[in-house]
Amino acid sequence: MRWTHFKVVREVVGLLILGSFCDPVLTQDLSMTHSPLCLSVLKEKKLPVKLKLDRSSKIARWDQVDEVLAGLDRDLKALGCEFKFNELFEADREELYIPLTNNVVRIVPESSLSGLSVFNTSGVLLGKYAGRVQYTRTMGLERTHSYTLYYFQFQDSDGEIHTSGSQLLLDSYRVKWKDIAERVGLSSKTHDN
């Protein structure tokens, strides 16, 4: 594990040196809120990425959102970085939805999702995000091979709590881009997974 951490730090330092010659404007804008190591991650991963849309052109593709968040989640655990959604993704329209996939619910800090309006596939408001739920599944007869899954709850306008259920969340539930863009999308500082 230490060797892997050393390799990541060595690569990041190399990118920092190289990046200092490449894009001073980007570095100046973000250097007020990010460490040099975190800035180098943004450059290395070429973030923010332009959001790809599904056929309806109103929701970001769940696979792209998952890929970016899960990839960064693996790479940043030891670096202490924190990125807002608009630092990870670039949207070319205001009226856009971000899917609440299992990875989004697992990776995004609970405080960033709390209170967001949750919509269904038709754009109907279902309620406000009320919290993450985790549960464990075991594989086969051996209880030693288990994995943790996540889903979420939301509260409707009558105060009743509903669950997204334990099915695979791809793009059945969504939140508005304009509501989440300025919120933290990934934080290794407060990572609890």
mmCIF file of C-alpha atoms in Angstrom:
data_model
loop_
_atom_site.group_PDB
_atom_site.id
_atom_site.type_symbol
_atom_site.label_atom_id
_atom_site.label_comp_id
_atom_site.label_asym_id
_atom_site.label_seq_id
_atom_site.Cartn_x
_atom_site.Cartn_y
_atom_site.Cartn_z
ATOM 1 C CA MET A 1 0.000 0.000 0.000
ATOM 2 C CA ARG A 2 2.816 2.424 0.863
ATOM 3 C CA TRP A 3 4.544 1.787 -2.459
ATOM 4 C CA THR A 4 1.322 2.619 -4.327
ATOM 5 C CA HIS A 5 0.921 5.836 -2.300
ATOM 6 C CA PHE A 6 4.556 6.764 -2.996
ATOM 7 C CA LYS A 7 4.064 6.164 -6.737
ATOM 8 C CA VAL A 8 0.932 8.355 -6.775
ATOM 9 C CA VAL A 9 2.716 11.172 -4.917
ATOM 10 C CA ARG A 10 5.752 10.889 -7.228
ATOM 11 C CA GLU A 11 3.527 11.077 -10.331
ATOM 12 C CA VAL A 12 1.604 14.024 -8.892
ATOM 13 C CA VAL A 13 4.806 15.930 -8.107
ATOM 14 C CA GLY A 14 6.014 15.298 -11.667
ATOM 15 C CA LEU A 15 2.714 16.570 -13.024
ATOM 16 C CA LEU A 16 2.966 19.640 -10.819
ATOM 17 C CA ILE A 17 6.336 20.526 -12.234
ATOM 18 C CA LEU A 18 5.133 19.927 -15.780
ATOM 19 C CA GLY A 19 1.803 21.666 -15.142
ATOM 20 C CA SER A 20 3.425 24.809 -13.825
ATOM 21 C CA PHE A 21 4.592 25.552 -17.370
ATOM 22 C CA CYS A 22 1.331 24.589 -19.108
ATOM 23 C CA ASP A 23 -1.684 26.456 -17.784
ATOM 24 C CA PRO A 24 -0.946 29.272 -15.317
ATOM 25 C CA VAL A 25 -4.442 30.802 -15.691
ATOM 26 C CA LEU A 26 -6.212 27.634 -14.517
ATOM 27 C CA THR A 27 -3.778 27.244 -11.659
ATOM 28 C CA GLN A 28 -4.283 30.841 -10.512
ATOM 29 C CA ASP A 29 -8.085 30.528 -10.459
ATOM 30 C CA LEU A 30 -8.179 27.258 -8.522
ATOM 31 C CA SER A 31 -5.041 27.681 -6.412
ATOM 32 C CA MET A 32 -7.002 29.721 -3.889
ATOM 33 C CA THR A 33 -9.131 26.683 -2.993
ATOM 34 C CA HIS A 34 -6.955 23.671 -3.884
ATOM 35 C CA SER A 35 -3.555 22.344 -2.911
ATOM 36 C CA PRO A 36 -0.979 21.825 -5.672
ATOM 37 C CA LEU A 37 -1.518 18.052 -5.442
ATOM 38 C CA CYS A 38 -5.261 18.440 -5.980
ATOM 39 C CA LEU A 39 -4.722 20.865 -8.872
ATOM 40 C CA SER A 40 -2.463 18.334 -10.541
ATOM 41 C CA VAL A 41 -5.202 15.707 -10.269
ATOM 42 C CA LEU A 42 -7.627 18.042 -12.061
ATOM 43 C CA LYS A 43 -5.080 18.530 -14.845
ATOM 44 C CA GLU A 44 -4.104 14.875 -15.098
ATOM 45 C CA LYS A 45 -7.724 13.717 -15.327
ATOM 46 C CA LYS A 46 -8.566 16.597 -17.717
ATOM 47 C CA LEU A 47 -11.363 17.842 -15.482
ATOM 48 C CA PRO A 48 -13.951 19.149 -15.757
ATOM 49 C CA VAL A 49 -15.289 16.757 -18.387
ATOM 50 C CA LYS A 50 -18.146 17.873 -20.600
ATOM 51 C CA LEU A 51 -21.284 16.016 -19.578
ATOM 52 C CA LYS A 52 -22.680 13.659 -22.183
ATOM 53 C CA LEU A 53 -26.460 13.579 -22.319
ATOM 54 C CA ASP A 54 -28.887 10.733 -22.832
ATOM 55 C CA ARG A 55 -31.334 10.678 -25.735
ATOM 56 C CA SER A 56 -33.766 13.037 -24.017
ATOM 57 C CA SER A 57 -30.944 15.627 -23.734
ATOM 58 C CA LYS A 58 -32.076 16.474 -20.202
ATOM 59 C CA ILE A 59 -30.118 14.022 -18.075
ATOM 60 C CA ALA A 60 -26.401 13.367 -17.867
ATOM 61 C CA ARG A 61 -25.399 9.838 -18.794
ATOM 62 C CA TRP A 62 -25.203 7.767 -15.624
ATOM 63 C CA ASP A 63 -22.207 5.736 -16.833
ATOM 64 C CA GLN A 64 -20.067 8.850 -17.390
ATOM 65 C CA VAL A 65 -20.965 10.320 -13.980
ATOM 66 C CA ASP A 66 -20.181 6.994 -12.281
ATOM 67 C CA GLU A 67 -16.901 6.568 -14.161
ATOM 68 C CA VAL A 68 -15.571 10.003 -13.176
ATOM 69 C CA LEU A 69 -16.613 9.778 -9.513
ATOM 70 C CA ALA A 70 -15.514 6.165 -8.982
ATOM 71 C CA GLY A 71 -12.163 6.765 -10.715
ATOM 72 C CA LEU A 72 -11.397 9.792 -8.579
ATOM 73 C CA ASP A 73 -12.638 8.082 -5.441
ATOM 74 C CA ARG A 74 -10.018 5.342 -5.917
ATOM 75 C CA ASP A 75 -7.197 7.775 -6.749
ATOM 76 C CA LEU A 76 -7.746 10.452 -4.107
ATOM 77 C CA LYS A 77 -8.154 8.577 -0.852
ATOM 78 C CA ALA A 78 -4.779 9.718 0.555
ATOM 79 C CA LEU A 79 -4.484 13.193 -1.000
ATOM 80 C CA GLY A 80 -7.058 15.168 1.002
ATOM 81 C CA CYS A 81 -8.765 16.745 -2.025
ATOM 82 C CA GLU A 82 -12.267 18.136 -2.296
ATOM 83 C CA PHE A 83 -13.959 19.004 -5.591
ATOM 84 C CA LYS A 84 -17.313 20.576 -6.379
ATOM 85 C CA PHE A 85 -19.478 19.074 -9.103
ATOM 86 C CA ASN A 86 -18.749 21.996 -11.441
ATOM 87 C CA GLU A 87 -15.020 21.282 -11.072
ATOM 88 C CA LEU A 88 -15.592 17.677 -12.151
ATOM 89 C CA PHE A 89 -18.226 18.202 -14.838
ATOM 90 C CA GLU A 90 -19.013 20.917 -17.350
ATOM 91 C CA ALA A 91 -22.624 21.457 -18.455
ATOM 92 C CA ASP A 92 -23.622 23.454 -21.504
ATOM 93 C CA ARG A 93 -27.187 24.034 -20.290
ATOM 94 C CA GLU A 94 -28.879 25.036 -17.067
ATOM 95 C CA GLU A 95 -31.869 22.675 -17.351
ATOM 96 C CA LEU A 96 -30.055 19.403 -16.853
ATOM 97 C CA TYR A 97 -30.400 16.523 -14.399
ATOM 98 C CA ILE A 98 -27.708 14.472 -12.666
ATOM 99 C CA PRO A 99 -28.668 10.829 -11.982
ATOM 100 C CA LEU A 100 -28.626 9.496 -8.428
ATOM 101 C CA THR A 101 -26.807 6.242 -9.137
ATOM 102 C CA ASN A 102 -25.636 3.827 -6.442
ATOM 103 C CA ASN A 103 -22.109 5.247 -6.880
ATOM 104 C CA VAL A 104 -23.307 8.851 -6.543
ATOM 105 C CA VAL A 105 -25.162 7.939 -3.342
ATOM 106 C CA ARG A 106 -22.088 6.055 -2.054
ATOM 107 C CA ILE A 107 -19.339 8.524 -3.004
ATOM 108 C CA VAL A 108 -20.836 12.019 -2.801
ATOM 109 C CA PRO A 109 -20.740 13.442 0.751
ATOM 110 C CA GLU A 110 -24.077 13.086 2.530
ATOM 111 C CA SER A 111 -24.158 16.831 3.246
ATOM 112 C CA SER A 112 -23.994 17.592 -0.502
ATOM 113 C CA LEU A 113 -27.098 15.536 -1.260
ATOM 114 C CA SER A 114 -29.086 16.420 1.840
ATOM 115 C CA GLY A 115 -32.225 18.425 1.094
ATOM 116 C CA LEU A 116 -31.891 18.300 -2.707
ATOM 117 C CA SER A 117 -35.119 17.967 -4.689
ATOM 118 C CA VAL A 118 -35.403 14.449 -6.132
ATOM 119 C CA PHE A 119 -37.202 13.899 -9.445
ATOM 120 C CA ASN A 120 -38.340 10.787 -11.334
ATOM 121 C CA THR A 121 -37.702 10.000 -15.010
ATOM 122 C CA SER A 122 -40.603 12.232 -16.081
ATOM 123 C CA GLY A 123 -39.242 15.216 -14.168
ATOM 124 C CA VAL A 124 -41.931 15.011 -11.469
ATOM 125 C CA LEU A 125 -40.793 16.181 -8.034
ATOM 126 C CA LEU A 126 -40.864 13.242 -5.609
ATOM 127 C CA GLY A 127 -39.484 14.954 -2.512
ATOM 128 C CA LYS A 128 -36.277 15.992 -0.775
ATOM 129 C CA TYR A 129 -33.233 13.776 -0.336
ATOM 130 C CA ALA A 130 -33.347 12.531 3.259
ATOM 131 C CA GLY A 131 -30.394 10.195 3.647
ATOM 132 C CA ARG A 132 -28.222 7.344 2.509
ATOM 133 C CA VAL A 133 -28.933 3.740 3.479
ATOM 134 C CA GLN A 134 -26.332 1.025 3.318
ATOM 135 C CA TYR A 135 -26.834 -2.713 3.541
ATOM 136 C CA THR A 136 -24.645 -5.758 3.157
ATOM 137 C CA ARG A 137 -25.140 -8.695 0.814
ATOM 138 C CA THR A 138 -23.295 -11.964 1.077
ATOM 139 C CA MET A 139 -22.242 -14.131 -1.806
ATOM 140 C CA GLY A 140 -23.118 -17.816 -1.601
ATOM 141 C CA LEU A 141 -22.987 -19.744 1.634
ATOM 142 C CA GLU A 142 -19.814 -18.110 2.899
ATOM 143 C CA ARG A 143 -20.505 -15.005 4.949
ATOM 144 C CA THR A 144 -16.888 -13.896 4.547
ATOM 145 C CA HIS A 145 -17.577 -12.775 0.972
ATOM 146 C CA SER A 146 -19.868 -9.821 1.417
ATOM 147 C CA TYR A 147 -20.202 -6.397 -0.136
ATOM 148 C CA THR A 148 -21.947 -3.178 0.814
ATOM 149 C CA LEU A 149 -24.599 -1.540 -1.349
ATOM 150 C CA TYR A 150 -26.262 1.865 -1.080
ATOM 151 C CA TYR A 151 -29.632 3.401 -1.819
ATOM 152 C CA PHE A 152 -31.367 6.499 -0.476
ATOM 153 C CA GLN A 153 -34.525 7.836 1.107
ATOM 154 C CA PHE A 154 -36.502 10.946 0.270
ATOM 155 C CA GLN A 155 -39.238 12.828 2.074
ATOM 156 C CA ASP A 156 -42.365 13.870 0.171
ATOM 157 C CA SER A 157 -44.334 17.090 0.679
ATOM 158 C CA ASP A 158 -46.537 15.367 3.303
ATOM 159 C CA GLY A 159 -43.472 14.468 5.377
ATOM 160 C CA GLU A 160 -43.639 10.772 4.510
ATOM 161 C CA ILE A 161 -40.332 8.951 3.967
ATOM 162 C CA HIS A 162 -39.939 6.842 0.813
ATOM 163 C CA THR A 163 -37.062 4.684 -0.321
ATOM 164 C CA SER A 164 -35.463 4.339 -3.718
ATOM 165 C CA GLY A 165 -35.333 0.625 -2.995
ATOM 166 C CA SER A 166 -32.476 -1.773 -3.265
ATOM 167 C CA GLN A 167 -32.655 -2.149 -7.047
ATOM 168 C CA LEU A 168 -29.782 -0.959 -9.201
ATOM 169 C CA LEU A 169 -29.980 2.830 -9.426
ATOM 170 C CA LEU A 170 -28.931 4.080 -12.851
ATOM 171 C CA ASP A 171 -31.077 7.035 -13.870
ATOM 172 C CA SER A 172 -34.457 6.336 -12.244
ATOM 173 C CA TYR A 173 -33.918 9.201 -9.806
ATOM 174 C CA ARG A 174 -32.238 12.504 -10.467
ATOM 175 C CA VAL A 175 -31.443 15.972 -9.121
ATOM 176 C CA LYS A 176 -31.113 19.264 -10.982
ATOM 177 C CA TRP A 177 -27.640 20.297 -12.118
ATOM 178 C CA LYS A 178 -28.201 23.894 -11.014
ATOM 179 C CA ASP A 179 -28.968 22.647 -7.478
ATOM 180 C CA ILE A 180 -25.881 20.443 -7.163
ATOM 181 C CA ALA A 181 -23.248 22.205 -9.328
ATOM 182 C CA GLU A 182 -21.775 24.255 -6.449
ATOM 183 C CA ARG A 183 -21.917 21.420 -3.920
ATOM 184 C CA VAL A 184 -19.026 19.087 -3.129
ATOM 185 C CA GLY A 185 -19.043 16.067 -5.434
ATOM 186 C CA LEU A 186 -16.053 14.294 -3.963
ATOM 187 C CA SER A 187 -14.135 14.755 -0.757
ATOM 188 C CA SER A 188 -11.348 12.516 0.442
ATOM 189 C CA LYS A 189 -11.092 14.738 3.528
ATOM 190 C CA THR A 190 -14.296 13.342 5.011
ATOM 191 C CA HIS A 191 -14.409 10.002 3.209
ATOM 192 C CA ASP A 192 -16.273 7.443 5.270
ATOM 193 C CA ASN A 193 -16.401 4.468 2.904
#
